[in-house]
GROMACS .gro file of C-alpha atoms in nm:
model
   89
    1MET     CA    1  -1.953  -2.491 -18.105
    2PRO     CA    2  -1.843  -2.098 -18.160
    3LYS     CA    3  -1.673  -1.947 -18.469
    4PHE     CA    4  -1.397  -1.718 -18.403
    5LYS     CA    5  -1.334  -1.397 -18.600
    6SER     CA    6  -1.006  -1.476 -18.567
    7GLU     CA    7  -0.710  -1.550 -18.833
    8ALA     CA    8  -0.540  -1.758 -18.571
    9ILE     CA    9  -0.841  -1.976 -18.464
   10LYS     CA   10  -1.155  -2.071 -18.675
   11ARG     CA   11  -1.384  -2.218 -18.396
   12GLY     CA   12  -1.372  -2.395 -18.034
   13GLU     CA   13  -1.561  -2.567 -17.854
   14TYR     CA   14  -1.545  -2.651 -17.480
   15ASP     CA   15  -1.698  -2.993 -17.291
   16ALA     CA   16  -1.723  -2.879 -16.910
   17GLU     CA   17  -1.784  -3.207 -16.788
   18THR     CA   18  -1.458  -3.348 -16.941
   19LEU     CA   19  -1.270  -3.048 -16.961
   20ARG     CA   20  -1.155  -3.092 -17.286
   21LEU     CA   21  -1.077  -2.789 -17.534
   22THR     CA   22  -1.111  -2.844 -17.873
   23LEU     CA   23  -0.993  -2.561 -18.121
   24TRP     CA   24  -0.974  -2.553 -18.514
   25PHE     CA   25  -0.704  -2.359 -18.714
   26PRO     CA   26  -0.724  -2.208 -19.060
   27ASP     CA   27  -0.487  -2.473 -19.222
   28ARG     CA   28  -0.754  -2.783 -19.081
   29HIS     CA   29  -0.571  -2.920 -18.804
   30THR     CA   30  -0.749  -2.949 -18.496
   31GLU     CA   31  -0.590  -2.932 -18.111
   32ILE     CA   32  -0.764  -3.088 -17.830
   33PHE     CA   33  -0.645  -3.015 -17.467
   34GLU     CA   34  -0.704  -3.168 -17.147
   35ASP     CA   35  -0.770  -3.062 -16.797
   36VAL     CA   36  -0.871  -2.686 -16.904
   37PRO     CA   37  -1.038  -2.492 -16.644
   38GLN     CA   38  -1.363  -2.323 -16.722
   39LYS     CA   39  -1.207  -1.968 -16.724
   40ILE     CA   40  -0.994  -2.006 -16.960
   41TRP     CA   41  -1.210  -2.117 -17.233
   42ASP     CA   42  -1.458  -1.790 -17.113
   43GLY     CA   43  -1.088  -1.591 -17.140
   44LEU     CA   44  -1.031  -1.709 -17.489
   45GLN     CA   45  -1.423  -1.641 -17.618
   46SER     CA   46  -1.380  -1.295 -17.460
   47SER     CA   47  -1.057  -1.213 -17.558
   48ARG     CA   48  -0.949  -0.985 -17.865
   49SER     CA   49  -0.653  -1.158 -18.005
   50LYS     CA   50  -0.761  -1.501 -17.991
   51GLY     CA   51  -0.425  -1.622 -18.112
   52GLY     CA   52  -0.248  -1.402 -17.816
   53PHE     CA   53  -0.459  -1.555 -17.575
   54PHE     CA   54  -0.350  -1.918 -17.703
   55LYS     CA   55  -0.005  -1.883 -17.717
   56LEU     CA   56   0.010  -1.712 -17.344
   57LYS     CA   57  -0.252  -1.945 -17.182
   58ILE     CA   58  -0.300  -2.273 -17.310
   59MET     CA   59  -0.016  -2.368 -17.592
   60GLY     CA   60   0.246  -2.546 -17.336
   61GLN     CA   61   0.021  -2.500 -17.058
   62PHE     CA   62  -0.224  -2.806 -17.066
   63THR     CA   63  -0.184  -3.177 -17.183
   64GLN     CA   64  -0.254  -3.213 -17.549
   65VAL     CA   65  -0.443  -3.530 -17.698
   66PRO     CA   66  -0.225  -3.628 -18.008
   67GLN     CA   67  -0.405  -3.596 -18.336
   68PRO     CA   68  -0.353  -3.774 -18.650
   69PRO     CA   69  -0.249  -3.534 -18.981
   70PRO     CA   70  -0.547  -3.402 -19.162
   71PRO     CA   71  -0.599  -3.589 -19.502
   72PRO     CA   72  -0.410  -3.478 -19.818
   73PRO     CA   73  -0.668  -3.305 -19.988
   74ALA     CA   74  -0.872  -3.452 -20.250
   75PRO     CA   75  -0.688  -3.460 -20.600
   76VAL     CA   76  -0.850  -3.239 -20.863
   77LYS     CA   77  -0.993  -3.444 -21.192
   78PRO     CA   78  -0.940  -3.267 -21.483
   79ALA     CA   79  -1.242  -3.135 -21.667
   80ASN     CA   80  -1.417  -3.356 -21.922
   81LYS     CA   81  -1.416  -3.116 -22.212
   82LYS     CA   82  -1.586  -3.268 -22.482
   83PRO     CA   83  -1.598  -3.083 -22.834
   84ALA     CA   84  -1.852  -2.844 -22.901
   85LYS     CA   85  -2.160  -2.995 -23.122
   86ARG     CA   86  -2.174  -2.765 -23.442
   87ALA     CA   87  -2.509  -2.632 -23.485
   88ARG     CA   88  -2.680  -2.734 -23.812
   89TYR     CA   89  -2.870  -2.502 -24.011
   0.00000   0.00000   0.00000
């Protein structure tokens, strides 16, 4: 699964058998597109601007598989701080 050096898209995966393109974005959401030709995947991988290529050649051009929203981040538990023990001399 290629990782991209891009601020717009973290990584991508293409299944040539099903023609499905899966993209992971920095905000933790995933988008899956159907019936994507191999040349689009090749173009995305070789493009200098992954975000620009996505906007021009992918977004709105292919059927998008609905994805559930990402789960909310886990709540942060407060640190269980115990008072420091005094050293006995």
